[in-house]
XYZ file of C-alpha atoms in Angstrom:
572
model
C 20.233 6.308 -12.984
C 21.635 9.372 -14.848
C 19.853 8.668 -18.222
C 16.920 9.376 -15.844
C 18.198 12.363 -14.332
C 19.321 13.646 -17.710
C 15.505 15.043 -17.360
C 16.473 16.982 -14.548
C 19.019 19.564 -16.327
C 15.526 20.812 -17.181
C 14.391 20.715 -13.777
C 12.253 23.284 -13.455
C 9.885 22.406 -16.027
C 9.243 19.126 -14.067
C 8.223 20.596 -11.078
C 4.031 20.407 -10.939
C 2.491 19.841 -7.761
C -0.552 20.404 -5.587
C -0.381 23.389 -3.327
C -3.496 25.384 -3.533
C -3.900 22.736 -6.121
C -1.994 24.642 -8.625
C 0.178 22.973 -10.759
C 1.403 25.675 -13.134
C 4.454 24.498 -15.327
C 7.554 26.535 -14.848
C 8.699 25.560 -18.474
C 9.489 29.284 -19.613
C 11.923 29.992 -16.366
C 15.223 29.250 -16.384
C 16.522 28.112 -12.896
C 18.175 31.125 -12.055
C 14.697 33.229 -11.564
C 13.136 29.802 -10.361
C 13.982 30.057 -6.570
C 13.330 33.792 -5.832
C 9.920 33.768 -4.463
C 8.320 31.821 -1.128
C 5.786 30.608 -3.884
C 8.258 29.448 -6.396
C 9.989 27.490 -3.632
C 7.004 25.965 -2.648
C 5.960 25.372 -5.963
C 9.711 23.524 -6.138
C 8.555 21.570 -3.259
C 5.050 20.529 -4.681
C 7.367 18.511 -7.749
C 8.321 16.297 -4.998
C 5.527 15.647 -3.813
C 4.048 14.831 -7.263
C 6.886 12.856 -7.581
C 5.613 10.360 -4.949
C 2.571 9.392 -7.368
C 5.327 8.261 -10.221
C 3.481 4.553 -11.044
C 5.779 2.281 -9.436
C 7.440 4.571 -6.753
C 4.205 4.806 -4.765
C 1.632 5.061 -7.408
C 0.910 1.292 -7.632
C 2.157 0.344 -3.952
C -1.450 -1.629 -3.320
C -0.167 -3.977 -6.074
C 2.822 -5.210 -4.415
C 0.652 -6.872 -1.373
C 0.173 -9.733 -4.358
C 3.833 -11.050 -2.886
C 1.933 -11.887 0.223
C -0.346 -13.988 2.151
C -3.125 -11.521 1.492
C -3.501 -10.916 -2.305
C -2.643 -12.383 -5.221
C -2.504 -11.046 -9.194
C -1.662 -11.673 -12.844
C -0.304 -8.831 -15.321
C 1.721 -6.649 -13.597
C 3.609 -7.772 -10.504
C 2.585 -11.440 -11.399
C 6.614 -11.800 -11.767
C 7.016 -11.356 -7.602
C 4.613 -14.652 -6.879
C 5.744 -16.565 -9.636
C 9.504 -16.196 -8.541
C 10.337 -14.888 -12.372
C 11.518 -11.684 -11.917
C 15.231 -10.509 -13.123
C 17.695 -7.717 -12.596
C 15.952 -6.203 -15.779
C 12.231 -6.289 -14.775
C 10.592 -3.517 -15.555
C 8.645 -2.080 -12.335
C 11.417 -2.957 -10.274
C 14.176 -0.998 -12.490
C 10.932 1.771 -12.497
C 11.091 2.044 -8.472
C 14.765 2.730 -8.413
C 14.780 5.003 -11.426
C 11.366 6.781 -10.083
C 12.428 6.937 -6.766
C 16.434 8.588 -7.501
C 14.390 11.030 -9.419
C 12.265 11.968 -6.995
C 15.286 12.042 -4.248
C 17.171 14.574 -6.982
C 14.340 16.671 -7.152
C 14.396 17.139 -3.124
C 18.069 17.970 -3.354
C 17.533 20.392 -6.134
C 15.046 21.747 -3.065
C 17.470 21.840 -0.734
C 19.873 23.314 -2.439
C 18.659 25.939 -4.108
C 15.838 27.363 -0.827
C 18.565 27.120 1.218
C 20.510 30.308 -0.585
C 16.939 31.616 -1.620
C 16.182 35.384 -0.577
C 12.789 34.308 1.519
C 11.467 34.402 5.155
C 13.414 32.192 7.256
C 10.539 30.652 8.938
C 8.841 29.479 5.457
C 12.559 28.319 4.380
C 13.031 26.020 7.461
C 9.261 24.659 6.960
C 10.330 23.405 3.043
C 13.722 22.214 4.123
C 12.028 20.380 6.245
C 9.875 18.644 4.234
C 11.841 18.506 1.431
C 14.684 16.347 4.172
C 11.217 13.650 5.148
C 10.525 13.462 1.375
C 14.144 12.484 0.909
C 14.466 10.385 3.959
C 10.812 8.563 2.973
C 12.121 7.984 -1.107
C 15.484 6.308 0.556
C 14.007 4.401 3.494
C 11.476 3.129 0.954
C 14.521 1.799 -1.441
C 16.387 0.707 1.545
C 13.172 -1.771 2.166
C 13.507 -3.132 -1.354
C 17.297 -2.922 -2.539
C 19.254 -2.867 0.570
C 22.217 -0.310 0.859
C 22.025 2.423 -1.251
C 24.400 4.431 -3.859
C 23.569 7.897 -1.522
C 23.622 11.454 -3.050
C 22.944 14.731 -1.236
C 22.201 17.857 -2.164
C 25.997 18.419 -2.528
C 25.686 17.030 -6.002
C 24.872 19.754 -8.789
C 23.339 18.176 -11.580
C 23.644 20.820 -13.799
C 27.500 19.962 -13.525
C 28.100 16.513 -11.999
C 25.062 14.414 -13.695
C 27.902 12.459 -15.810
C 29.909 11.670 -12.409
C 27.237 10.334 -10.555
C 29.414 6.972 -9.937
C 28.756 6.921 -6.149
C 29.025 2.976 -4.789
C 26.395 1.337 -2.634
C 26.592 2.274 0.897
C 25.949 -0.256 3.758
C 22.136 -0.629 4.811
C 24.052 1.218 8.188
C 25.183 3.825 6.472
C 22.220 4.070 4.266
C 19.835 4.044 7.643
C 22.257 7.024 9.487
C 21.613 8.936 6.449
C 17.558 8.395 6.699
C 17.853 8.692 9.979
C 20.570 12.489 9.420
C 17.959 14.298 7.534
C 15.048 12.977 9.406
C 16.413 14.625 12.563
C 17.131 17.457 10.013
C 13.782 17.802 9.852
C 12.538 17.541 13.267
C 14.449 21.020 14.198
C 12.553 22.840 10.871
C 9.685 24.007 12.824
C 7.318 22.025 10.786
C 3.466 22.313 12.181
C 1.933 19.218 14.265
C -0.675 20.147 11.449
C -1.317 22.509 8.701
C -4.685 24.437 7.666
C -6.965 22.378 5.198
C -5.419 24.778 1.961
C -2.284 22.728 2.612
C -3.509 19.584 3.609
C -1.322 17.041 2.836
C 2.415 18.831 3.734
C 4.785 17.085 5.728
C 3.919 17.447 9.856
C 5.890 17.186 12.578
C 3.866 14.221 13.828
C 4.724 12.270 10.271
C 8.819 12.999 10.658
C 8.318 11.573 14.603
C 6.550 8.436 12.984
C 8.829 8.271 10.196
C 11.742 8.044 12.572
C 10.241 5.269 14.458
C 9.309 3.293 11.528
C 12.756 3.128 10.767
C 14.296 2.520 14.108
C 11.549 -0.397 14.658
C 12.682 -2.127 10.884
C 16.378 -1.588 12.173
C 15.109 -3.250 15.621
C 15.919 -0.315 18.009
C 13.179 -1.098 19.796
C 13.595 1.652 22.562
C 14.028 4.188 20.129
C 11.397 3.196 17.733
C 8.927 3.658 20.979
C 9.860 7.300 21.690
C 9.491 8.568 18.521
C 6.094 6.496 17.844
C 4.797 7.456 21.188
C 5.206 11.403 19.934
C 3.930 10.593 16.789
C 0.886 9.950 17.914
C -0.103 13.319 19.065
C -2.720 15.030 17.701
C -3.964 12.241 15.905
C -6.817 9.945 16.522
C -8.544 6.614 14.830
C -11.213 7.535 12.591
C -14.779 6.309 13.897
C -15.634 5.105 10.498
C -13.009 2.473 9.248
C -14.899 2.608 5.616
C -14.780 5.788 5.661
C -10.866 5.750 5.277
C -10.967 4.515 1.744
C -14.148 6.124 -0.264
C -15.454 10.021 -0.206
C -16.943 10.217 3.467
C -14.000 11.960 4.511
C -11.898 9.661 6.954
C -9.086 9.963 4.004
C -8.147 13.463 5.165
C -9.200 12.288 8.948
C -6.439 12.828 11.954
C -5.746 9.330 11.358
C -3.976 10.316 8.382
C -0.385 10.891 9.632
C 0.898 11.114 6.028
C -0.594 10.082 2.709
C -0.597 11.146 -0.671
C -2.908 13.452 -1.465
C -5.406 12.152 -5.011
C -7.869 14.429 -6.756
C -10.731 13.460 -9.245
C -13.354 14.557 -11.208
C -14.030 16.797 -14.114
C -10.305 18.474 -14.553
C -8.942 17.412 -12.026
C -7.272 13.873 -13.279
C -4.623 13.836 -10.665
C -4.967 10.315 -8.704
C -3.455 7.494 -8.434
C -4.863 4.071 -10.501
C -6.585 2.367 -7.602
C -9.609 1.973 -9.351
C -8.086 0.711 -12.393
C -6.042 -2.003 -11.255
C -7.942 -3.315 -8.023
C -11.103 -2.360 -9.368
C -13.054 -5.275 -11.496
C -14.238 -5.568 -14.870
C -17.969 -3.588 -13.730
C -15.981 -0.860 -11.597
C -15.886 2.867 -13.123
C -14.173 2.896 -16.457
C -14.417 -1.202 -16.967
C -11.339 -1.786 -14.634
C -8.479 -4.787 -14.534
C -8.549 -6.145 -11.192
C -4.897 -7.211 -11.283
C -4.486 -7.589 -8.044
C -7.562 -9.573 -5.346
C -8.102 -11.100 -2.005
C -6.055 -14.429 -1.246
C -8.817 -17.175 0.518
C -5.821 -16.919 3.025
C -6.885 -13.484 3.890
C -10.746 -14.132 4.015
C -9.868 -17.006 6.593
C -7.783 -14.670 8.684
C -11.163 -11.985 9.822
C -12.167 -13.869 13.064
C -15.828 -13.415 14.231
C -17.204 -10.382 16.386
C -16.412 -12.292 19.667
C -13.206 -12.986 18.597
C -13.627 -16.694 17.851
C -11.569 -17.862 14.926
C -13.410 -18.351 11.564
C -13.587 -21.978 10.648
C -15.158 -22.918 7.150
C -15.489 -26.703 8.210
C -17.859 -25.437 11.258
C -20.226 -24.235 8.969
C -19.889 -26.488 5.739
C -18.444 -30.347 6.872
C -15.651 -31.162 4.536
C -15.268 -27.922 2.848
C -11.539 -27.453 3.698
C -10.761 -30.595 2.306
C -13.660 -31.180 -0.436
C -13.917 -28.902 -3.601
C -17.114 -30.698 -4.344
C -18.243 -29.191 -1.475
C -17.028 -25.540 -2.356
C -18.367 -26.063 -5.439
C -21.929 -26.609 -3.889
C -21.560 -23.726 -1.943
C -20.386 -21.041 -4.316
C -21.652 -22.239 -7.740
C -24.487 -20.524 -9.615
C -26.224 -21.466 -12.963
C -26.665 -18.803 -15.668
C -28.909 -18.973 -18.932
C -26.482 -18.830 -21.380
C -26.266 -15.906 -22.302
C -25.157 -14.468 -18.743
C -28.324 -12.192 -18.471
C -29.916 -14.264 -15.581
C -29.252 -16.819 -12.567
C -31.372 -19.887 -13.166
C -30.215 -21.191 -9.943
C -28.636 -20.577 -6.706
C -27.960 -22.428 -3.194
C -30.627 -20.516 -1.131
C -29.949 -22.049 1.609
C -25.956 -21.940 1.480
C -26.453 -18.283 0.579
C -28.447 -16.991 3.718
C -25.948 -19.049 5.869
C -22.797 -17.309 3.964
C -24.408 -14.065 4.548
C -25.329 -14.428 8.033
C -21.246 -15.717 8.354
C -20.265 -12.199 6.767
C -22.747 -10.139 9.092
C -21.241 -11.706 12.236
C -17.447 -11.621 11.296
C -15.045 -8.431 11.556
C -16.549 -5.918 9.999
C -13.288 -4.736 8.054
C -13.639 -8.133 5.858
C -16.852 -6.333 3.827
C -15.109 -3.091 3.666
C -11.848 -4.540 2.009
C -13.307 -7.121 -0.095
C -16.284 -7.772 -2.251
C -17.732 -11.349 -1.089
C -19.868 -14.102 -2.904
C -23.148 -13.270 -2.859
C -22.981 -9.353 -2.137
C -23.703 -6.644 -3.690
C -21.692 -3.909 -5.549
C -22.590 -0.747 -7.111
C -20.972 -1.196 -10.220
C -20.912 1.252 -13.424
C -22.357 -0.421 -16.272
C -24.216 1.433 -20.118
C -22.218 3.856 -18.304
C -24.752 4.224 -15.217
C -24.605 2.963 -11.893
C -25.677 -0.529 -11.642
C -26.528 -2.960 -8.080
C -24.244 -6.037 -9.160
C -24.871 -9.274 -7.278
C -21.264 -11.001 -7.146
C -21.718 -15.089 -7.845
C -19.984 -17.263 -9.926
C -21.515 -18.717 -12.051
C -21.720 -21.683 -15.064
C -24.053 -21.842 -17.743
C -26.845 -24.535 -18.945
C -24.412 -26.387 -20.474
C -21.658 -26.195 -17.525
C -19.556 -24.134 -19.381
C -17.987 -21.183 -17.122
C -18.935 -18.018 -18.316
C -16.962 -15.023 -18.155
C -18.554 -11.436 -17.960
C -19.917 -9.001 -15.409
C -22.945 -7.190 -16.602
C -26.434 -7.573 -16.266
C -27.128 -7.245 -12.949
C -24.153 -10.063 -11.422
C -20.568 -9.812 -11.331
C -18.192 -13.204 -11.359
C -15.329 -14.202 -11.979
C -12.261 -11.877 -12.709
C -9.981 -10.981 -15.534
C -7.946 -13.298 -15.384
C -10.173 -16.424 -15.324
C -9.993 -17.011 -11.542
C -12.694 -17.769 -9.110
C -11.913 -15.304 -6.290
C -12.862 -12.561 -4.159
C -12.374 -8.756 -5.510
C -11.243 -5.695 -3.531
C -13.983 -3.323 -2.549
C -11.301 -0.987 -0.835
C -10.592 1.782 -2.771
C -12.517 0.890 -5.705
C -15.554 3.721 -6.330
C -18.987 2.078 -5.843
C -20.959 3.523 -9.363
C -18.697 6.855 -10.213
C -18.687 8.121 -6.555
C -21.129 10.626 -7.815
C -19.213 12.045 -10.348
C -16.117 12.384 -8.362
C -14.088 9.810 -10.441
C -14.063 10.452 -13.964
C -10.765 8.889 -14.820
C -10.346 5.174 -13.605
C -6.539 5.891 -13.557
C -7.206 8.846 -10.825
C -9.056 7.515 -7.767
C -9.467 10.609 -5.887
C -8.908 8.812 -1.928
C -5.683 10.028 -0.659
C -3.586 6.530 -0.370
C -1.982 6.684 2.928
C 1.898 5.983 3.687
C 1.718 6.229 7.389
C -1.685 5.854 9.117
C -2.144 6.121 13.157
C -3.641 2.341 13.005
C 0.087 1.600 11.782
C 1.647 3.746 14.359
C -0.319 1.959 17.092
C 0.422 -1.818 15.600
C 4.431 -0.504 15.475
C 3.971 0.442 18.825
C 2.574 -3.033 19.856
C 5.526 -4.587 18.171
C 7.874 -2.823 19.906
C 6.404 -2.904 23.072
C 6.314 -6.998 22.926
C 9.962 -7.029 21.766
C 10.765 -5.208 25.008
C 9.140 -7.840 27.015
C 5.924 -5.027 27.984
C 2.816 -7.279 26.812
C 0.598 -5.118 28.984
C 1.485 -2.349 26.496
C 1.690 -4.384 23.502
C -2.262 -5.744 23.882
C -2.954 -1.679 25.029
C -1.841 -0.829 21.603
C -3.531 -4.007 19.494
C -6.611 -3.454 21.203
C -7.255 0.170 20.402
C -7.381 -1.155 16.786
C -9.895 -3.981 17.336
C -11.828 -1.848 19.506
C -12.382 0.758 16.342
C -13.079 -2.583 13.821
C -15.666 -3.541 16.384
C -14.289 -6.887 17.448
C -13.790 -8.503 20.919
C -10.871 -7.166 23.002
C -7.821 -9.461 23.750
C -7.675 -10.578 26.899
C -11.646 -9.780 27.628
C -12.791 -13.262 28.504
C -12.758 -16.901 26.638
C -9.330 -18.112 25.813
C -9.319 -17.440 22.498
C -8.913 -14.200 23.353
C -5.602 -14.990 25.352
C -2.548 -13.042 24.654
C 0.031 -13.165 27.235
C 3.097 -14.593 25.661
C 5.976 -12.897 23.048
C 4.598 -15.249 20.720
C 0.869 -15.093 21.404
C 1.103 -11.173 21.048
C 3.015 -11.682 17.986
C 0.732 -13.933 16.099
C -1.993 -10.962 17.032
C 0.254 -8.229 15.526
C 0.574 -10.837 12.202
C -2.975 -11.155 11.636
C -4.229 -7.519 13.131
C -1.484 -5.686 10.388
C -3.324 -8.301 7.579
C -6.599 -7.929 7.944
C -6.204 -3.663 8.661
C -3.769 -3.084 6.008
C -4.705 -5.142 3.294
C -4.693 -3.484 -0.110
C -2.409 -0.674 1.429
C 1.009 -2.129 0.190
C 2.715 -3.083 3.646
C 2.061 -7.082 3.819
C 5.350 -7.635 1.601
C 7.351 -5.080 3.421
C 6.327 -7.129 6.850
C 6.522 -10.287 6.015
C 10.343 -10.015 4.189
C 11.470 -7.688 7.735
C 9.999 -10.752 9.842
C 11.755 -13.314 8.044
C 8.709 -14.598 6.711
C 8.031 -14.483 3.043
C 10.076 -18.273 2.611
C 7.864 -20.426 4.804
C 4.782 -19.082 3.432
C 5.127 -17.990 0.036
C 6.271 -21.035 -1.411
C 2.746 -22.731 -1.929
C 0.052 -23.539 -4.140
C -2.816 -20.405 -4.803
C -5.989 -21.425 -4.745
C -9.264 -19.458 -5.506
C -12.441 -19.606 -2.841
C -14.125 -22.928 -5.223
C -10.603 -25.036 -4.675
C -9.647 -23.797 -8.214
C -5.829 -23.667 -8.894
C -4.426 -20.343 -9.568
C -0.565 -21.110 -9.610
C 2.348 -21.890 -7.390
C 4.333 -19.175 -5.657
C 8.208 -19.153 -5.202
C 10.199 -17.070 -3.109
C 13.567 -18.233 -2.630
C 14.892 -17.813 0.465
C 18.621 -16.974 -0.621
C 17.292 -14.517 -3.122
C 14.382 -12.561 -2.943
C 14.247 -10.603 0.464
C 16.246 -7.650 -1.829
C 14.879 -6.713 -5.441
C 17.987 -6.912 -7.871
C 19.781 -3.810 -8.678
C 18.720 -2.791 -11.823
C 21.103 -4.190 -14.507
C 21.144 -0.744 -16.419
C 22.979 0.865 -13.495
C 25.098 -1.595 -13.206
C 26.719 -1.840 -16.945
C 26.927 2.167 -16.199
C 28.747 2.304 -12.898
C 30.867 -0.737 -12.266
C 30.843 0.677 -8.452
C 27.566 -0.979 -7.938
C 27.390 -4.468 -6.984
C 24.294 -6.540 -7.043
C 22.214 -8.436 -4.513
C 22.821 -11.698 -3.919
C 21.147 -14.105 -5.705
C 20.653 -12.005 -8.404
């Protein structure tokens, strides 16, 4: 850690951030002048928040759902499926390094507004946020690494960055210390919300949810429910669940309890890389799709009435037969991919009568066979038909241009993410495929409500629990539990837990939470350690997660050879 907060002794000149969307550099200021004004606190504050964007702090959350049931990737995180990752991995010695940077920059904060000659009011308001931003970096590290090594604003880097040789705490004392400065910020007089020329600050409403968020992953149930309940104020579901994820304007809807705030367009390349890593090969920019829908996923939307989706109801054998997926899914291409020769006409029109009459979120998250996408292609917006496809000679082509889009990057046959990713360039809004200008959401009121229902069950209140579940189906526009045939039933612990399982998959996927769940629920070892297989029965690989090991990331083995204090995970 200190090699990275070496940086800091120039602190000041990191500090950019987004209020009134100006970013102006402090690099010509020494540190002294730096905390005189209300602006040049806030302008302090704002590195924080930029700090949150860092690639593999939050930046490229979405990509860590591939260590799920719901997605799956190659590149990148590729390391957490294939049960190869080490106490040197890159992205996982990133998120610690990223995210003790970012909590150093919110003690430099709170050290230096605290003395700072401004109005009390504003000074309580950026203590305030500046204690969630801290609590949010180490609750988030807590999820991955366990107890942490925890420094407060106490330390003064510009003295102490060579004696920063703190041990790991307990996850206890690690959670008191979340939970300390959370209830730190809760007496700041921070706004339930704040005008739209700040939109994006640290409310009220998000410290109340943050608080129960933790207590619910430490299992306080009753506490987890007061502070969720008053979370919710103030907030409602957005009408419009697309909406949440492209320009309509859900993203900066009350739903949004807290998210990180993206920007795009002409000058204005400050985003995070949605676009470029979930996005496919005929997205904006000619993107990687490193991460896409698991089948597992696809099979979890139930129908409108609530039935659940079956493949073998509508294709005999197709569960068990890839000849029969193959009949299905496979298209024939001239060979030089510029045009279908053939297609199943009639397995088409049933397929897309199947995706008309199932959830509705499934063809907002993901791009299916046989739909459309408004891709970018001779750098124009272009209708792509997704298929997949072989040529004359029953070779599988590879490419996604013409007027059809199949197969991904990596050479599988599976579905792509249409969540987040721009359809043509949104417009003009996207100009950078690294900066997807959607503000990517770390606490949503869709979450709040499905925390609720989990806590509520735990207590033994299933009246409260389906209450919760159902105000989330009801937006999606999908029967309501406990409305009529009995596969709607949900009366039982277990019954409303296996609702809460699926509900959180199918309205979170591509948001970064299904690893976070499934390792808190105890999970991730009876159903990660499986063969992945693509939508045509196609082999992918075979995931490992080993039970004794890989609930906790390892402790990076950097900060280890530097501070023998530090012992690492088990396993590891």
């Amino acid at each position: 850690m200190k090699k990275h907060i070496l940086s800091l002794m120039a602190a000041v000149s990191l500090l950019t951030g987004c209020y009134d969307l100006d970013r102006t550099p402090y690099d010509q200021v020494s540190s002294e002048a730096m905390w005189q004004t209300a602006d040049q606190c806030k302008q302090g504050l704002m590195g924080v928040y930029a700090s949150l964007k860092e690639d593999d702090l939050f930046g490229k959350m979405f990509l860590i759902d591939v260590n799920s049931d719901v997605a799956a990737g190659y590149d990148q995180y590729e390391v957490l499926q294939l049960g190869t990752a080490t106490s040197k991995t890159g992205f996982m010695n990133s998120k610690w390094q990223d995210g003790y940077n970012s909590i150093q920059r919110a003690n430099l904060v709170i050290r230096n507004v605290a003395d700072a000659p401004i109005e009390e009011g504003t000074k309580n308001q950026i203590l305030g946020e500046a204690h969630f931003l801290r609590a949010l970096v180490y609750f988030h590290l807590m999820d991955y690494f366990g107890g942490l090594p925890l420094y407060d604003e106490s330390v003064d880097l510009e003295k102490d960055f060579n004696n920063l040789m703190n041990p790991r705490s307990s996850v206890e004392d690690t959670r008191a210390f979340i939970v300390k400065d959370l209830e730190k910020a809760l007496e700041c007089g921070l706004p339930e919300a704040w005008d739209s020329e700040n939109y994006g600050r640290v409310t009220l409403t998000a410290v109340q949810a943050l608080l129960g968020k933790v207590y619910l992953y430490a299992k306080e149930y009753d506490k987890a429910v007061e502070w969720l309940e008053k979370s919710t104020s103030g907030h409602e579901l957005y009408s419009d669940y697309a909406g949440l994820f492209n320009l309509d304007g859900g993203h900066t809807s009350s739903e949004m309890i807290f998210s990180i705030v993206n920007l795009g367009g002409t000058g204005n390349s400050y985003g995070m890389p949605l676009c470029f890593y979930a996005g496919t090969r005929a997205s904006y920019g000619s993107c990687w799709n490193n991460t896409v829908p698991s089948s597992t996923l696809i099979e979890m939307y139930e129908y409108k009435d609530g039935r659940p989706f079956d493949w073998d109801e509508l294709f005999p054998g197709f569960t068990t037969s890839n000849d029969v997926k193959e009949s299905v899914f496979r298209c024939t291409a001239n060979s030089s991919a510029t045009e279908i020769i053939s297609m199943p006409e009639e397995n088409r029109a049933k397929i897309l009568q199947m995706y008309e009459d199932r959830d509705p979120r499934m063809q907002v998250t993901v791009i299916l066979p046989y739909t459309t996408y408004q891709g970018w292609y001779s750098n124009k917006k272009t209708e792509m038909l997704f298929v997949v496809a072989k040529n004359e000679k029953g070779t599988i082509t590879l490419s996604s241009a013409n007027g059809f889009v199949y197969n991904n990057r990596g050479g599988w046959e599976t579905y792509f993410w249409r969540k987040y990713v721009p359809e043509g360039d949104w417009d003009g809004a996207i100009t950078d495929r690294s900066h997807t200008p959607v503000n990517f959401p770390i606490i949503r009121l869709a979450d709040v409500y499905l925390m609720l229902a989990e806590a509520y069950n735990e207590q033994g209140n299933s009246t409260k629990a389906v209450e919760y579940i159902n105000k989330v189906r009801e937006r999606a526009g999908i029967a309501l539990l406990n409305s009529g045939p009995d596969y709607l039933k949900a009366v039982t612990k277990d019954e409303i837990f296996q609702r809460i399982f699926k509900e959180r998959a199918v309205e979170f996927a591509n948001e970064g939470l299904r690893d976070s769940d499934l390792r808190r629920w105890q999970l991730s070892h009876t159903m990660l350690n499986r063969e992945e297989y693509g939508f045509t029965g196609k082999r992918m690989f075979t995931r490992v997660f080993r039970e004794n090991r890989d609930y906790l990331w390892p402790i990076p083995q950097d900060e280890i050879d530097m501070n023998s204090a530090i012992k690492q995970n088990p396993g590891w």
